[in-house]
């Protein structure tokens, strides 16, 4: 990340107001099998759901997958509490496969978003994006969604 002196929030992997964060590219391929997404992008997901498969959650409940999904998550790869690092990791993974991503975006029924989750450590503040992340996401034609959680002070 470039450092510009006028920016208020410098990069910080120990971002004090963040308890935990992650970014995940969610691709819902419609009628296409998630393995076809991998072939088009030439990268493997960190997780995939295949319609008809059965999944058991941490509570032991089993359900049938109703919608296929291809997911690329920073969760087990980036330990930083700075969401920019997680988004940069996703962007770097997608950089070599921009043409494939554009191809997927033009297939009817394919939906995608970058989902960012951020947990506050102190009950206020939030993540920061720099123009570099915003420009890269715009160049990839990706929307960016945020789930932000604030826990009450105890």
Short mmCIF file of N, CA and C in Angstrom, two decimals:
data_model
loop_
_atom_site.label_atom_id
_atom_site.label_comp_id
_atom_site.label_asym_id
_atom_site.label_seq_id
_atom_site.Cartn_x
_atom_site.Cartn_y
_atom_site.Cartn_z
N UNK A 1 0.84 -1.18 0.00
CA UNK A 1 0.00 0.00 0.00
C UNK A 1 0.88 1.24 0.00
N UNK A 2 0.56 2.18 -0.85
CA UNK A 2 1.28 3.45 -0.86
C UNK A 2 0.85 4.27 0.34
N UNK A 3 1.78 5.05 0.86
CA UNK A 3 1.44 5.94 1.96
C UNK A 3 1.39 7.36 1.42
N UNK A 4 0.26 8.01 1.59
CA UNK A 4 0.09 9.40 1.21
C UNK A 4 -0.04 10.18 2.50
N UNK A 5 0.77 11.23 2.64
CA UNK A 5 0.83 11.96 3.91
C UNK A 5 -0.49 12.57 4.36
N UNK A 6 -1.38 12.88 3.44
CA UNK A 6 -2.64 13.52 3.82
C UNK A 6 -3.68 12.54 4.36
N UNK A 7 -3.42 11.28 4.27
CA UNK A 7 -4.39 10.28 4.73
C UNK A 7 -4.35 10.14 6.25
N UNK A 8 -5.52 10.04 6.82
CA UNK A 8 -5.66 10.00 8.28
C UNK A 8 -5.34 8.62 8.85
N UNK A 9 -5.67 7.56 8.12
CA UNK A 9 -5.57 6.21 8.65
C UNK A 9 -4.46 5.43 7.95
N UNK A 10 -3.26 5.39 8.55
CA UNK A 10 -2.17 4.64 7.92
C UNK A 10 -2.43 3.14 8.01
N UNK A 11 -1.79 2.36 7.13
CA UNK A 11 -1.92 0.90 7.23
C UNK A 11 -1.45 0.43 8.60
N UNK A 12 -2.18 -0.52 9.17
CA UNK A 12 -1.82 -1.02 10.49
C UNK A 12 -2.39 -2.43 10.67
N UNK A 13 -1.55 -3.46 10.62
CA UNK A 13 -2.05 -4.83 10.78
C UNK A 13 -2.63 -5.09 12.18
N UNK A 14 -2.35 -4.19 13.12
CA UNK A 14 -2.89 -4.32 14.47
C UNK A 14 -3.97 -3.26 14.73
N UNK A 15 -4.70 -2.91 13.71
CA UNK A 15 -5.77 -1.90 13.73
C UNK A 15 -6.52 -1.99 15.06
N UNK A 16 -6.28 -1.02 15.95
CA UNK A 16 -6.74 -1.14 17.34
C UNK A 16 -8.24 -1.25 17.52
N UNK A 17 -9.02 -0.66 16.64
CA UNK A 17 -10.48 -0.68 16.83
C UNK A 17 -11.13 -1.93 16.23
N UNK A 18 -10.33 -2.80 15.63
CA UNK A 18 -10.87 -4.01 14.99
C UNK A 18 -10.55 -5.25 15.83
N UNK A 19 -11.57 -6.03 16.09
CA UNK A 19 -11.39 -7.30 16.78
C UNK A 19 -10.97 -8.38 15.77
N UNK A 20 -11.64 -8.38 14.62
CA UNK A 20 -11.38 -9.36 13.56
C UNK A 20 -12.03 -8.87 12.28
N UNK A 21 -11.45 -9.26 11.15
CA UNK A 21 -12.06 -8.91 9.86
C UNK A 21 -11.66 -9.93 8.80
N UNK A 22 -12.38 -9.89 7.69
CA UNK A 22 -12.06 -10.75 6.55
C UNK A 22 -12.80 -10.23 5.32
N UNK A 23 -12.33 -10.67 4.17
CA UNK A 23 -13.00 -10.36 2.90
C UNK A 23 -13.21 -11.67 2.16
N UNK A 24 -14.35 -11.75 1.47
CA UNK A 24 -14.66 -12.98 0.74
C UNK A 24 -15.36 -12.63 -0.56
N UNK A 25 -14.80 -13.12 -1.66
CA UNK A 25 -15.45 -13.00 -2.96
C UNK A 25 -16.49 -14.10 -3.05
N UNK A 26 -17.74 -13.71 -3.27
CA UNK A 26 -18.83 -14.66 -3.40
C UNK A 26 -19.28 -14.68 -4.85
N UNK A 27 -19.17 -15.83 -5.49
CA UNK A 27 -19.66 -15.98 -6.86
C UNK A 27 -20.73 -17.06 -6.85
N UNK A 28 -21.93 -16.66 -7.27
CA UNK A 28 -23.04 -17.60 -7.41
C UNK A 28 -23.21 -17.85 -8.90
N UNK A 29 -22.80 -19.05 -9.37
CA UNK A 29 -22.70 -19.29 -10.81
C UNK A 29 -23.98 -19.70 -11.53
N UNK A 30 -25.12 -19.57 -10.87
CA UNK A 30 -26.36 -19.94 -11.54
C UNK A 30 -26.38 -21.42 -11.89
N UNK A 31 -26.59 -21.73 -13.16
CA UNK A 31 -26.66 -23.12 -13.62
C UNK A 31 -25.28 -23.76 -13.79
N UNK A 32 -24.24 -22.97 -13.73
CA UNK A 32 -22.88 -23.45 -13.95
C UNK A 32 -22.35 -24.16 -12.69
N UNK A 33 -21.57 -25.20 -12.87
CA UNK A 33 -20.92 -25.90 -11.75
C UNK A 33 -19.76 -25.02 -11.25
N UNK A 34 -19.53 -24.95 -9.93
CA UNK A 34 -18.42 -24.16 -9.41
C UNK A 34 -17.05 -24.52 -10.00
N UNK A 35 -16.86 -25.77 -10.42
CA UNK A 35 -15.59 -26.14 -11.05
C UNK A 35 -15.37 -25.40 -12.37
N UNK A 36 -16.46 -25.04 -13.05
CA UNK A 36 -16.34 -24.25 -14.28
C UNK A 36 -15.84 -22.85 -13.97
N UNK A 37 -16.25 -22.30 -12.82
CA UNK A 37 -15.75 -20.99 -12.38
C UNK A 37 -14.24 -21.09 -12.17
N UNK A 38 -13.80 -22.15 -11.50
CA UNK A 38 -12.36 -22.36 -11.28
C UNK A 38 -11.61 -22.44 -12.60
N UNK A 39 -12.18 -23.12 -13.58
CA UNK A 39 -11.53 -23.27 -14.88
C UNK A 39 -11.44 -21.92 -15.61
N UNK A 40 -12.50 -21.13 -15.54
CA UNK A 40 -12.50 -19.83 -16.21
C UNK A 40 -11.51 -18.87 -15.55
N UNK A 41 -11.47 -18.88 -14.21
CA UNK A 41 -10.58 -17.97 -13.48
C UNK A 41 -9.16 -18.51 -13.35
N UNK A 42 -9.01 -19.81 -13.51
CA UNK A 42 -7.73 -20.48 -13.34
C UNK A 42 -7.20 -20.34 -11.91
N UNK A 43 -8.11 -20.31 -10.95
CA UNK A 43 -7.76 -20.36 -9.53
C UNK A 43 -8.80 -21.22 -8.80
N UNK A 44 -8.37 -21.79 -7.69
CA UNK A 44 -9.27 -22.61 -6.89
C UNK A 44 -9.89 -21.77 -5.78
N UNK A 45 -11.13 -22.05 -5.43
CA UNK A 45 -11.76 -21.32 -4.33
C UNK A 45 -11.25 -21.83 -2.98
N UNK A 46 -11.51 -21.08 -1.94
CA UNK A 46 -11.24 -21.57 -0.59
C UNK A 46 -12.40 -22.43 -0.11
N UNK A 47 -13.55 -22.28 -0.76
CA UNK A 47 -14.74 -23.08 -0.43
C UNK A 47 -15.66 -23.09 -1.64
N UNK A 48 -16.38 -24.18 -1.82
CA UNK A 48 -17.42 -24.20 -2.86
C UNK A 48 -18.60 -25.01 -2.35
N UNK A 49 -19.76 -24.60 -2.76
CA UNK A 49 -21.00 -25.32 -2.47
C UNK A 49 -21.58 -25.77 -3.79
N UNK A 50 -21.95 -27.03 -3.86
CA UNK A 50 -22.51 -27.60 -5.08
C UNK A 50 -23.95 -27.98 -4.82
N UNK A 51 -24.83 -27.47 -5.66
CA UNK A 51 -26.27 -27.73 -5.50
C UNK A 51 -26.51 -29.23 -5.36
N UNK A 52 -27.33 -29.59 -4.36
CA UNK A 52 -27.64 -30.99 -4.12
C UNK A 52 -26.77 -31.65 -3.07
N UNK A 53 -25.56 -31.10 -2.83
CA UNK A 53 -24.70 -31.66 -1.78
C UNK A 53 -25.33 -31.44 -0.42
N UNK A 54 -24.92 -32.26 0.53
CA UNK A 54 -25.40 -32.10 1.90
C UNK A 54 -24.24 -31.57 2.74
N UNK A 55 -24.53 -30.55 3.57
CA UNK A 55 -23.53 -29.92 4.43
C UNK A 55 -24.00 -30.02 5.87
N UNK A 56 -23.06 -30.32 6.77
CA UNK A 56 -23.35 -30.36 8.20
C UNK A 56 -22.64 -29.19 8.86
N UNK A 57 -23.39 -28.38 9.62
CA UNK A 57 -22.80 -27.21 10.26
C UNK A 57 -22.19 -27.59 11.61
N UNK A 58 -21.64 -26.59 12.31
CA UNK A 58 -20.96 -26.83 13.58
C UNK A 58 -21.91 -27.30 14.68
N UNK A 59 -23.20 -27.10 14.49
CA UNK A 59 -24.20 -27.57 15.46
C UNK A 59 -24.67 -28.99 15.16
N UNK A 60 -24.15 -29.57 14.07
CA UNK A 60 -24.53 -30.92 13.69
C UNK A 60 -25.77 -30.99 12.81
N UNK A 61 -26.27 -29.84 12.40
CA UNK A 61 -27.45 -29.82 11.52
C UNK A 61 -27.02 -29.98 10.07
N UNK A 62 -27.72 -30.87 9.37
CA UNK A 62 -27.41 -31.13 7.97
C UNK A 62 -28.48 -30.49 7.09
N UNK A 63 -28.01 -29.88 6.01
CA UNK A 63 -28.94 -29.27 5.06
C UNK A 63 -28.46 -29.58 3.65
N UNK A 64 -29.38 -29.49 2.72
CA UNK A 64 -29.04 -29.68 1.31
C UNK A 64 -28.74 -28.31 0.70
N UNK A 65 -27.66 -28.23 -0.07
CA UNK A 65 -27.28 -26.99 -0.74
C UNK A 65 -28.30 -26.70 -1.84
N UNK A 66 -28.91 -25.52 -1.78
CA UNK A 66 -29.94 -25.13 -2.75
C UNK A 66 -29.37 -24.27 -3.88
N UNK A 67 -28.27 -23.55 -3.60
CA UNK A 67 -27.66 -22.66 -4.59
C UNK A 67 -26.16 -22.92 -4.61
N UNK A 68 -25.60 -23.20 -5.78
CA UNK A 68 -24.16 -23.40 -5.88
C UNK A 68 -23.42 -22.10 -5.62
N UNK A 69 -22.23 -22.22 -5.06
CA UNK A 69 -21.42 -21.05 -4.78
C UNK A 69 -19.94 -21.35 -4.89
N UNK A 70 -19.19 -20.35 -5.30
CA UNK A 70 -17.72 -20.41 -5.41
C UNK A 70 -17.20 -19.25 -4.56
N UNK A 71 -16.37 -19.55 -3.55
CA UNK A 71 -15.97 -18.53 -2.59
C UNK A 71 -14.46 -18.47 -2.43
N UNK A 72 -13.93 -17.26 -2.37
CA UNK A 72 -12.50 -17.03 -2.15
C UNK A 72 -12.38 -16.12 -0.94
N UNK A 73 -11.89 -16.66 0.18
CA UNK A 73 -11.85 -15.93 1.45
C UNK A 73 -10.42 -15.71 1.93
N UNK A 74 -10.20 -14.54 2.51
CA UNK A 74 -8.90 -14.20 3.10
C UNK A 74 -8.76 -14.76 4.51
N UNK A 75 -9.81 -15.33 5.05
CA UNK A 75 -9.88 -15.68 6.47
C UNK A 75 -8.69 -16.48 6.99
N UNK A 76 -8.27 -17.52 6.32
CA UNK A 76 -7.18 -18.36 6.82
C UNK A 76 -5.81 -17.97 6.26
N UNK A 77 -5.75 -16.87 5.52
CA UNK A 77 -4.51 -16.49 4.85
C UNK A 77 -3.95 -15.15 5.31
N UNK A 78 -4.80 -14.26 5.79
CA UNK A 78 -4.37 -12.93 6.21
C UNK A 78 -4.74 -12.76 7.68
N UNK A 79 -3.75 -12.46 8.52
CA UNK A 79 -4.02 -12.32 9.95
C UNK A 79 -4.19 -10.87 10.38
N UNK A 80 -3.99 -9.94 9.48
CA UNK A 80 -4.10 -8.51 9.77
C UNK A 80 -5.51 -8.14 10.22
N UNK A 81 -5.58 -7.12 11.07
CA UNK A 81 -6.86 -6.55 11.48
C UNK A 81 -7.20 -5.32 10.64
N UNK A 82 -6.43 -5.09 9.60
CA UNK A 82 -6.68 -3.98 8.66
C UNK A 82 -7.39 -4.56 7.44
N UNK A 83 -8.65 -4.21 7.26
CA UNK A 83 -9.45 -4.79 6.17
C UNK A 83 -8.82 -4.54 4.81
N UNK A 84 -8.06 -3.46 4.67
CA UNK A 84 -7.40 -3.18 3.39
C UNK A 84 -6.47 -4.32 2.99
N UNK A 85 -5.79 -4.93 3.97
CA UNK A 85 -4.90 -6.06 3.67
C UNK A 85 -5.68 -7.25 3.12
N UNK A 86 -6.86 -7.49 3.65
CA UNK A 86 -7.70 -8.60 3.19
C UNK A 86 -8.22 -8.34 1.77
N UNK A 87 -8.66 -7.11 1.53
CA UNK A 87 -9.14 -6.75 0.19
C UNK A 87 -7.99 -6.81 -0.81
N UNK A 88 -6.82 -6.31 -0.41
CA UNK A 88 -5.65 -6.37 -1.30
C UNK A 88 -5.30 -7.81 -1.66
N UNK A 89 -5.45 -8.73 -0.73
CA UNK A 89 -5.17 -10.15 -1.00
C UNK A 89 -6.12 -10.69 -2.07
N UNK A 90 -7.42 -10.37 -1.92
CA UNK A 90 -8.41 -10.80 -2.92
C UNK A 90 -8.08 -10.19 -4.28
N UNK A 91 -7.78 -8.90 -4.30
CA UNK A 91 -7.46 -8.20 -5.55
C UNK A 91 -6.24 -8.85 -6.21
N UNK A 92 -5.21 -9.16 -5.42
CA UNK A 92 -4.01 -9.79 -5.97
C UNK A 92 -4.32 -11.16 -6.56
N UNK A 93 -5.21 -11.91 -5.92
CA UNK A 93 -5.61 -13.22 -6.46
C UNK A 93 -6.35 -13.07 -7.78
N UNK A 94 -7.15 -12.00 -7.92
CA UNK A 94 -7.96 -11.80 -9.12
C UNK A 94 -7.19 -11.12 -10.25
N UNK A 95 -6.09 -10.46 -9.92
CA UNK A 95 -5.35 -9.70 -10.93
C UNK A 95 -4.99 -10.51 -12.17
N UNK A 96 -4.45 -11.74 -12.02
CA UNK A 96 -4.10 -12.50 -13.23
C UNK A 96 -5.30 -13.04 -14.01
N UNK A 97 -6.48 -12.97 -13.44
CA UNK A 97 -7.64 -13.58 -14.12
C UNK A 97 -8.74 -12.55 -14.39
N UNK A 98 -8.35 -11.31 -14.67
CA UNK A 98 -9.35 -10.27 -14.94
C UNK A 98 -10.23 -10.59 -16.14
N UNK A 99 -9.65 -11.15 -17.19
CA UNK A 99 -10.45 -11.50 -18.37
C UNK A 99 -11.49 -12.56 -18.03
N UNK A 100 -11.09 -13.55 -17.25
CA UNK A 100 -12.02 -14.59 -16.84
C UNK A 100 -13.14 -14.03 -15.97
N UNK A 101 -12.79 -13.09 -15.09
CA UNK A 101 -13.80 -12.47 -14.25
C UNK A 101 -14.81 -11.70 -15.10
N UNK A 102 -14.32 -10.95 -16.08
CA UNK A 102 -15.23 -10.22 -16.99
C UNK A 102 -16.13 -11.19 -17.75
N UNK A 103 -15.55 -12.32 -18.17
CA UNK A 103 -16.34 -13.33 -18.88
C UNK A 103 -17.47 -13.84 -17.98
N UNK A 104 -17.14 -14.16 -16.73
CA UNK A 104 -18.17 -14.63 -15.79
C UNK A 104 -19.25 -13.58 -15.56
N UNK A 105 -18.83 -12.32 -15.44
CA UNK A 105 -19.79 -11.24 -15.19
C UNK A 105 -20.78 -11.06 -16.34
N UNK A 106 -20.42 -11.53 -17.51
CA UNK A 106 -21.29 -11.41 -18.68
C UNK A 106 -22.13 -12.65 -18.96
N UNK A 107 -22.02 -13.66 -18.11
CA UNK A 107 -22.83 -14.88 -18.27
C UNK A 107 -24.15 -14.67 -17.53
N UNK A 108 -25.28 -14.81 -18.22
CA UNK A 108 -26.57 -14.64 -17.56
C UNK A 108 -26.72 -15.59 -16.36
N UNK A 109 -27.22 -15.05 -15.26
CA UNK A 109 -27.46 -15.85 -14.06
C UNK A 109 -26.32 -15.85 -13.07
N UNK A 110 -25.13 -15.41 -13.48
CA UNK A 110 -23.99 -15.36 -12.56
C UNK A 110 -24.08 -14.06 -11.75
N UNK A 111 -23.95 -14.18 -10.43
CA UNK A 111 -23.98 -13.03 -9.52
C UNK A 111 -22.73 -13.07 -8.65
N UNK A 112 -22.19 -11.89 -8.32
CA UNK A 112 -21.01 -11.86 -7.45
C UNK A 112 -20.93 -10.58 -6.65
N UNK A 113 -20.23 -10.66 -5.53
CA UNK A 113 -19.98 -9.51 -4.67
C UNK A 113 -18.73 -9.79 -3.84
N UNK A 114 -18.11 -8.73 -3.37
CA UNK A 114 -17.05 -8.86 -2.38
C UNK A 114 -17.69 -8.55 -1.03
N UNK A 115 -17.72 -9.53 -0.16
CA UNK A 115 -18.34 -9.40 1.15
C UNK A 115 -17.26 -9.20 2.20
N UNK A 116 -17.33 -8.08 2.91
CA UNK A 116 -16.35 -7.76 3.95
C UNK A 116 -17.04 -7.77 5.30
N UNK A 117 -16.43 -8.46 6.26
CA UNK A 117 -16.97 -8.54 7.61
C UNK A 117 -15.95 -7.92 8.55
N UNK A 118 -16.42 -7.06 9.44
CA UNK A 118 -15.55 -6.33 10.36
C UNK A 118 -16.21 -6.29 11.73
N UNK A 119 -15.50 -6.78 12.76
CA UNK A 119 -16.00 -6.77 14.12
C UNK A 119 -15.25 -5.69 14.91
N UNK A 120 -16.01 -4.78 15.51
CA UNK A 120 -15.41 -3.71 16.30
C UNK A 120 -14.89 -4.25 17.62
N UNK A 121 -13.71 -3.79 18.02
CA UNK A 121 -13.13 -4.18 19.30
C UNK A 121 -13.58 -3.24 20.42
N UNK A 122 -14.06 -2.06 20.05
CA UNK A 122 -14.35 -1.04 21.07
C UNK A 122 -15.76 -0.47 20.99
N UNK A 123 -16.57 -0.93 20.06
CA UNK A 123 -17.95 -0.46 19.98
C UNK A 123 -18.15 0.78 19.13
N UNK A 124 -17.11 1.23 18.46
CA UNK A 124 -17.25 2.37 17.54
C UNK A 124 -16.14 2.27 16.49
N UNK A 125 -16.10 3.23 15.61
CA UNK A 125 -15.16 3.27 14.48
C UNK A 125 -15.56 2.22 13.44
N UNK A 126 -14.73 2.03 12.45
CA UNK A 126 -15.04 1.09 11.39
C UNK A 126 -13.87 0.97 10.44
N UNK A 127 -14.00 0.13 9.43
CA UNK A 127 -12.91 -0.07 8.48
C UNK A 127 -12.73 1.14 7.58
N UNK A 128 -11.55 1.22 6.99
CA UNK A 128 -11.21 2.29 6.05
C UNK A 128 -10.77 1.65 4.75
N UNK A 129 -11.21 2.22 3.64
CA UNK A 129 -10.68 1.85 2.33
C UNK A 129 -9.94 3.05 1.78
N UNK A 130 -8.85 2.79 1.12
CA UNK A 130 -8.12 3.84 0.43
C UNK A 130 -8.54 3.84 -1.03
N UNK A 131 -8.23 4.91 -1.75
CA UNK A 131 -8.56 4.96 -3.18
C UNK A 131 -7.99 3.78 -3.97
N UNK A 132 -6.86 3.23 -3.54
CA UNK A 132 -6.28 2.09 -4.25
C UNK A 132 -7.23 0.89 -4.26
N UNK A 133 -7.84 0.59 -3.11
CA UNK A 133 -8.78 -0.53 -3.07
C UNK A 133 -10.05 -0.20 -3.86
N UNK A 134 -10.54 1.03 -3.71
CA UNK A 134 -11.76 1.42 -4.42
C UNK A 134 -11.56 1.37 -5.92
N UNK A 135 -10.40 1.85 -6.40
CA UNK A 135 -10.12 1.84 -7.84
C UNK A 135 -9.99 0.42 -8.35
N UNK A 136 -9.26 -0.42 -7.61
CA UNK A 136 -9.07 -1.81 -8.04
C UNK A 136 -10.41 -2.54 -8.12
N UNK A 137 -11.28 -2.32 -7.14
CA UNK A 137 -12.60 -2.97 -7.17
C UNK A 137 -13.44 -2.44 -8.32
N UNK A 138 -13.34 -1.13 -8.57
CA UNK A 138 -14.07 -0.55 -9.71
C UNK A 138 -13.55 -1.12 -11.02
N UNK A 139 -12.22 -1.25 -11.14
CA UNK A 139 -11.63 -1.82 -12.36
C UNK A 139 -12.08 -3.26 -12.58
N UNK A 140 -12.31 -3.99 -11.49
CA UNK A 140 -12.80 -5.37 -11.58
C UNK A 140 -14.32 -5.43 -11.69
N UNK A 141 -14.96 -4.28 -11.63
CA UNK A 141 -16.42 -4.17 -11.70
C UNK A 141 -17.10 -4.99 -10.61
N UNK A 142 -16.51 -4.91 -9.39
CA UNK A 142 -17.05 -5.65 -8.25
C UNK A 142 -17.70 -4.70 -7.25
N UNK A 143 -18.91 -5.05 -6.84
CA UNK A 143 -19.50 -4.33 -5.72
C UNK A 143 -18.84 -4.81 -4.44
N UNK A 144 -18.93 -3.99 -3.40
CA UNK A 144 -18.33 -4.32 -2.11
C UNK A 144 -19.38 -4.11 -1.03
N UNK A 145 -19.69 -5.17 -0.29
CA UNK A 145 -20.69 -5.13 0.77
C UNK A 145 -19.99 -5.26 2.12
N UNK A 146 -20.55 -4.60 3.13
CA UNK A 146 -19.96 -4.63 4.47
C UNK A 146 -20.97 -5.14 5.49
N UNK A 147 -20.52 -6.07 6.33
CA UNK A 147 -21.22 -6.45 7.55
C UNK A 147 -20.33 -5.96 8.68
N UNK A 148 -20.84 -5.03 9.48
CA UNK A 148 -20.05 -4.45 10.57
C UNK A 148 -20.79 -4.73 11.87
N UNK A 149 -20.06 -5.28 12.83
CA UNK A 149 -20.66 -5.68 14.10
C UNK A 149 -20.05 -4.90 15.24
N UNK A 150 -20.91 -4.32 16.06
CA UNK A 150 -20.49 -3.58 17.25
C UNK A 150 -21.06 -4.30 18.46
N UNK A 151 -20.19 -4.65 19.38
CA UNK A 151 -20.63 -5.33 20.59
C UNK A 151 -20.68 -4.33 21.73
N UNK A 152 -21.69 -4.41 22.57
CA UNK A 152 -21.78 -3.46 23.69
C UNK A 152 -20.64 -3.68 24.68
N UNK A 153 -20.21 -2.58 25.29
CA UNK A 153 -19.17 -2.70 26.31
C UNK A 153 -19.75 -3.41 27.53
N UNK A 154 -18.95 -4.27 28.12
CA UNK A 154 -19.43 -5.05 29.27
C UNK A 154 -18.90 -4.48 30.56
#
